[in-house]
Short mmCIF file of C-alpha atoms and ligand atoms in Angstrom, two decimals:
data_model
loop_
_atom_site.label_atom_id
_atom_site.label_comp_id
_atom_site.label_asym_id
_atom_site.label_seq_id
_atom_site.Cartn_x
_atom_site.Cartn_y
_atom_site.Cartn_z
CA MET A 259 -108.88 97.45 -106.89
CA LEU A 260 -109.56 96.34 -103.29
CA ALA A 261 -108.70 99.89 -102.27
CA ASP A 262 -111.41 101.13 -104.66
CA ASN A 263 -113.93 98.71 -103.18
CA TYR A 264 -113.03 99.83 -99.66
CA ARG A 265 -113.43 103.49 -100.57
CA GLN A 266 -116.71 102.78 -102.34
CA VAL A 267 -118.14 101.14 -99.23
CA LEU A 268 -117.00 104.12 -97.13
CA ASN A 269 -118.74 106.43 -99.61
CA ASN A 270 -121.93 104.40 -99.41
CA ILE A 271 -121.84 104.59 -95.61
CA GLN A 272 -121.44 108.33 -95.89
CA ASP A 273 -124.45 108.54 -98.23
CA ALA A 274 -126.56 106.42 -95.90
CA CYS A 275 -125.60 108.67 -92.98
CA GLN A 276 -126.43 111.77 -94.96
CA ALA A 277 -129.86 110.41 -95.84
CA VAL A 278 -130.83 110.27 -92.16
CA GLY A 279 -128.73 113.10 -90.74
CA ARG A 280 -126.12 110.97 -88.97
CA ASP A 281 -122.43 111.79 -88.62
CA PRO A 282 -120.39 109.23 -90.61
CA LYS A 283 -117.82 109.28 -87.81
CA GLU A 284 -120.35 107.31 -85.73
CA VAL A 285 -120.03 104.33 -88.06
CA THR A 286 -117.04 101.98 -88.13
CA LEU A 287 -116.50 99.81 -91.17
CA VAL A 288 -115.30 96.31 -90.25
CA ALA A 289 -113.51 94.77 -93.22
CA VAL A 290 -114.51 91.10 -93.01
CA SER A 291 -111.46 89.26 -94.27
CA LYS A 292 -112.29 85.62 -93.49
CA THR A 293 -110.85 83.12 -96.01
CA LYS A 294 -108.77 85.89 -97.63
CA PRO A 295 -104.94 85.85 -97.71
CA VAL A 296 -102.85 88.38 -95.77
CA GLU A 297 -101.73 90.05 -99.01
CA MET A 298 -105.32 91.12 -99.63
CA LEU A 299 -105.74 92.35 -96.07
CA GLN A 300 -102.54 94.35 -96.46
CA GLN A 301 -103.94 96.06 -99.56
CA VAL A 302 -107.06 97.13 -97.70
CA TYR A 303 -104.93 98.17 -94.73
CA ASP A 304 -102.86 100.35 -97.05
CA ALA A 305 -106.09 101.97 -98.24
CA GLY A 306 -106.72 103.01 -94.64
CA ALA A 307 -108.59 100.13 -93.01
CA ARG A 308 -107.64 99.38 -89.40
CA VAL A 309 -110.60 97.28 -88.28
CA PHE A 310 -110.81 93.70 -89.59
CA GLY A 311 -113.31 90.98 -88.82
CA GLU A 312 -112.66 87.23 -88.74
CA ASN A 313 -114.94 84.36 -87.75
CA LYS A 314 -112.38 81.66 -86.85
CA VAL A 315 -109.90 81.71 -83.99
CA GLN A 316 -107.31 79.82 -86.00
CA GLU A 317 -107.47 82.36 -88.81
CA ILE A 318 -106.96 85.30 -86.46
CA MET A 319 -103.91 83.53 -85.00
CA ASP A 320 -102.52 82.78 -88.46
CA LYS A 321 -102.92 86.36 -89.70
CA TYR A 322 -102.16 88.28 -86.51
CA ASP A 323 -98.35 88.11 -86.69
CA HIS A 324 -98.17 88.87 -90.40
CA LEU A 325 -100.01 92.18 -90.32
CA PRO A 326 -99.44 95.54 -88.62
CA GLY A 327 -99.96 95.73 -84.86
CA ASP A 328 -102.43 98.62 -84.97
CA ILE A 329 -105.18 96.49 -86.53
CA ARG A 330 -108.23 96.17 -84.27
CA TRP A 331 -109.33 92.58 -84.78
CA GLN A 332 -113.02 91.77 -84.36
CA MET A 333 -114.07 88.19 -83.56
CA ILE A 334 -117.43 87.96 -85.34
CA GLY A 335 -117.99 84.21 -85.54
CA HIS A 336 -119.31 81.60 -83.14
CA LEU A 337 -116.69 81.14 -80.42
CA GLN A 338 -115.96 77.83 -78.75
CA ARG A 339 -115.08 78.10 -75.08
CA ASN A 340 -111.91 76.04 -75.38
CA LYS A 341 -110.49 78.55 -77.88
CA VAL A 342 -111.16 81.72 -75.91
CA LYS A 343 -107.69 81.61 -74.35
CA TYR A 344 -105.98 82.07 -77.70
CA ILE A 345 -107.62 85.36 -78.55
CA VAL A 346 -108.63 87.28 -75.41
CA ASP A 347 -105.54 89.44 -75.57
CA LYS A 348 -105.49 89.74 -79.36
CA VAL A 349 -108.94 90.95 -80.31
CA ASP A 350 -110.41 94.40 -79.83
CA MET A 351 -113.91 93.01 -79.38
CA ILE A 352 -115.87 89.76 -79.47
CA HIS A 353 -119.19 90.30 -81.28
CA SER A 354 -120.67 86.89 -80.70
CA VAL A 355 -121.33 86.24 -77.01
CA ASP A 356 -124.56 84.31 -76.65
CA SER A 357 -124.34 82.47 -73.33
CA TYR A 358 -123.30 83.04 -69.74
CA ARG A 359 -120.97 80.05 -69.91
CA LEU A 360 -119.04 81.66 -72.74
CA ALA A 361 -118.90 84.99 -70.87
CA GLN A 362 -117.57 83.18 -67.79
CA THR A 363 -114.81 81.56 -69.82
CA ILE A 364 -113.88 84.95 -71.26
CA GLU A 365 -113.80 86.31 -67.69
CA THR A 366 -111.47 83.54 -66.53
CA GLU A 367 -109.06 83.87 -69.44
CA ALA A 368 -109.11 87.68 -69.40
CA ALA A 369 -108.34 87.72 -65.67
CA LYS A 370 -105.36 85.40 -66.23
CA LYS A 371 -103.94 87.80 -68.80
CA ASN A 372 -104.97 90.88 -66.83
CA VAL A 373 -107.02 92.39 -69.66
CA THR A 374 -110.60 93.56 -69.98
CA VAL A 375 -112.49 92.25 -72.98
CA SER A 376 -115.16 94.22 -74.80
CA VAL A 377 -118.04 92.08 -75.99
CA LEU A 378 -121.31 92.38 -77.86
CA LEU A 379 -124.25 90.07 -77.33
CA GLU A 380 -125.37 88.31 -80.50
CA VAL A 381 -129.12 88.48 -80.99
CA ASN A 382 -131.01 86.25 -83.40
CA VAL A 383 -133.71 88.85 -83.98
CA ALA A 384 -135.46 86.88 -86.69
CA GLU A 385 -135.23 83.66 -84.62
CA GLU A 386 -133.79 81.73 -87.55
CA GLU A 387 -133.17 78.10 -86.58
CA SER A 388 -129.90 77.93 -88.48
CA LYS A 389 -128.32 80.79 -86.56
CA PHE A 390 -126.62 81.29 -83.22
CA GLY A 391 -127.68 84.08 -80.94
CA LEU A 392 -130.07 85.01 -78.16
CA LYS A 393 -133.76 85.56 -78.43
CA MET A 394 -134.79 89.15 -77.80
CA ASP A 395 -136.15 88.44 -74.33
CA GLU A 396 -132.97 86.63 -73.24
CA VAL A 397 -130.74 89.65 -73.81
CA LEU A 398 -131.46 91.83 -70.76
CA PRO A 399 -131.07 89.00 -68.20
CA LEU A 400 -127.75 88.02 -69.76
CA VAL A 401 -126.53 91.63 -69.80
CA GLN A 402 -127.32 91.83 -66.09
CA GLN A 403 -125.43 88.61 -65.34
CA ILE A 404 -122.37 89.64 -67.36
CA SER A 405 -122.28 93.07 -65.73
CA GLU A 406 -121.02 91.29 -62.60
CA LEU A 407 -117.94 89.98 -64.40
CA PRO A 408 -115.07 92.45 -63.85
CA HIS A 409 -112.99 91.52 -66.90
CA VAL A 410 -115.86 91.46 -69.41
CA GLN A 411 -117.47 94.65 -70.58
CA VAL A 412 -120.68 94.61 -72.59
CA LYS A 413 -120.52 97.36 -75.20
CA GLY A 414 -123.66 96.64 -77.18
CA LEU A 415 -125.50 94.24 -79.47
CA MET A 416 -124.84 92.43 -82.72
CA THR A 417 -127.11 90.64 -85.18
CA ILE A 418 -126.74 88.68 -88.39
CA ALA A 419 -129.88 89.51 -90.33
CA PRO A 420 -131.47 86.96 -92.67
CA PHE A 421 -130.10 86.58 -96.18
CA VAL A 422 -132.50 88.54 -98.36
CA SER A 423 -132.37 89.87 -101.90
CA ASN A 424 -134.11 93.11 -101.00
CA PRO A 425 -132.31 94.86 -98.13
CA GLU A 426 -135.52 96.68 -97.20
CA ASP A 427 -136.77 93.32 -95.94
CA ASN A 428 -134.28 93.60 -93.05
CA ARG A 429 -135.14 97.16 -92.02
CA GLU A 430 -137.56 95.95 -89.36
CA ILE A 431 -134.93 93.60 -87.92
CA PHE A 432 -132.47 96.47 -87.55
CA ARG A 433 -135.14 98.67 -85.97
CA LYS A 434 -135.95 95.99 -83.42
CA LEU A 435 -132.31 95.61 -82.40
CA LYS A 436 -131.88 99.38 -82.11
CA LYS A 437 -134.98 99.61 -79.93
CA LEU A 438 -133.74 96.80 -77.70
CA SER A 439 -130.41 98.57 -77.22
CA VAL A 440 -132.14 101.84 -76.32
CA ASP A 441 -134.35 100.03 -73.81
CA ILE A 442 -131.37 98.32 -72.18
CA GLU A 443 -129.30 101.53 -72.15
CA ALA A 444 -132.10 103.22 -70.21
CA LYS A 445 -131.61 100.72 -67.38
CA ASN A 446 -128.16 102.13 -66.60
CA ILE A 447 -126.61 98.79 -65.79
CA ASN A 448 -123.20 98.84 -64.09
CA ASN A 449 -120.13 98.18 -66.20
CA THR A 450 -122.31 98.14 -69.33
CA THR A 451 -122.96 100.40 -72.29
CA MET A 452 -125.07 100.04 -75.40
CA SER A 453 -122.84 102.28 -77.49
CA VAL A 454 -122.17 99.70 -80.21
CA LEU A 455 -124.71 98.30 -82.63
CA SER A 456 -123.02 95.83 -84.99
CA MET A 457 -125.42 95.17 -87.84
CA GLY A 458 -125.42 95.21 -91.63
CA MET A 459 -123.41 93.15 -94.13
CA THR A 460 -122.67 93.54 -97.85
CA GLY A 461 -126.29 93.15 -98.91
CA ASP A 462 -127.92 95.44 -96.39
CA TYR A 463 -125.40 97.70 -94.63
CA MET A 464 -126.87 100.93 -96.00
CA VAL A 465 -130.26 100.13 -94.50
CA ALA A 466 -128.54 99.12 -91.24
CA VAL A 467 -126.72 102.46 -91.09
CA GLN A 468 -129.98 104.31 -91.64
CA GLU A 469 -131.41 102.39 -88.68
CA GLY A 470 -128.56 103.18 -86.32
CA ALA A 471 -125.69 100.72 -86.90
CA THR A 472 -122.40 101.92 -85.42
CA MET A 473 -120.46 99.01 -86.93
CA VAL A 474 -121.13 97.39 -90.28
CA ARG A 475 -119.40 94.14 -91.23
CA VAL A 476 -118.63 94.04 -94.94
CA GLY A 477 -116.77 91.15 -96.57
CA THR A 478 -117.84 90.48 -100.14
CA GLY A 479 -118.31 94.17 -100.90
CA ILE A 480 -114.60 94.78 -100.23
CA PHE A 481 -112.80 91.49 -100.90
CA GLY A 482 -115.10 89.89 -103.48
CA GLU A 483 -116.80 86.50 -103.30
CA ARG A 484 -115.34 83.92 -100.90
CA ASP A 485 -114.09 80.57 -102.16
CA TYR A 486 -114.74 77.71 -99.73
CA SER A 487 -113.87 74.96 -102.24
CA ALA A 488 -110.54 74.17 -100.54
CA ASP A 489 -112.47 73.16 -97.41
CA LYS A 490 -114.30 70.34 -99.16
C1 LIG B 668 -119.03 86.65 -93.29
C2 LIG B 668 -119.66 87.55 -92.32
C3 LIG B 668 -119.96 88.88 -92.66
C4 LIG B 668 -119.70 89.49 -94.01
O1 LIG B 668 -120.58 89.00 -94.98
P1 LIG B 668 -120.65 89.63 -96.44
O2 LIG B 668 -122.02 89.31 -96.90
O3 LIG B 668 -119.58 88.99 -97.25
O4 LIG B 668 -120.44 91.11 -96.29
C5 LIG B 668 -120.52 89.68 -91.67
N1 LIG B 668 -120.79 89.21 -90.43
C6 LIG B 668 -120.51 87.94 -90.08
C7 LIG B 668 -120.83 87.48 -88.71
C8 LIG B 668 -119.95 87.07 -91.02
O5 LIG B 668 -119.69 85.80 -90.65
#
């Protein structure tokens, strides 16, 4: 059943690509597995998924050793600096860098482990008070600062769009992020690319793909609703 969900989402991505003349190979589906048990992740892995997204350091650590080594883990949640050391050599990319202090900590911990860490800058395009992320005009200066850090490589931008019932309501948000990435790319900053655009979730990933997403982060659409009741 989870395999069917996974394949359905892949099909939808393909349809969205077709609608705008994009190659589906440009889009990576991140299976967002937060709160879900390893058995469920294994099912989706068996259906072909290799890219999983988690939003808590502890959960990545708990799952990491119980699942195949070729999974490319994506840290998509707010990251506390004191926890960076646990994941720098485990994750494929950190999607949620939103301060120079955090980037510096990643630099320090990555240097210790002799790895280079790919990161995205999280942008709060809609400037929602409840959300983390940079304002649009803070992004370029931070990209320039981080480009000086040898063990941190900026690969692009990420946003969490507002929760809306009509995905069309987020189209403008996705367009703005795409435009920002094109503008920054044009500056040819050292040690920096804008090749990744991580945007779109269960409710709006097809619109995000039409607007240029290269990574969509889908949880509910693959794994079903999340149950947080055990946390309370
Ligand atoms: C939970 C989460 C998602 C997935 O949300 P769904 O609506 O379940 O697809 C995507 N991105 C981030 C940053 C998340 O925390």
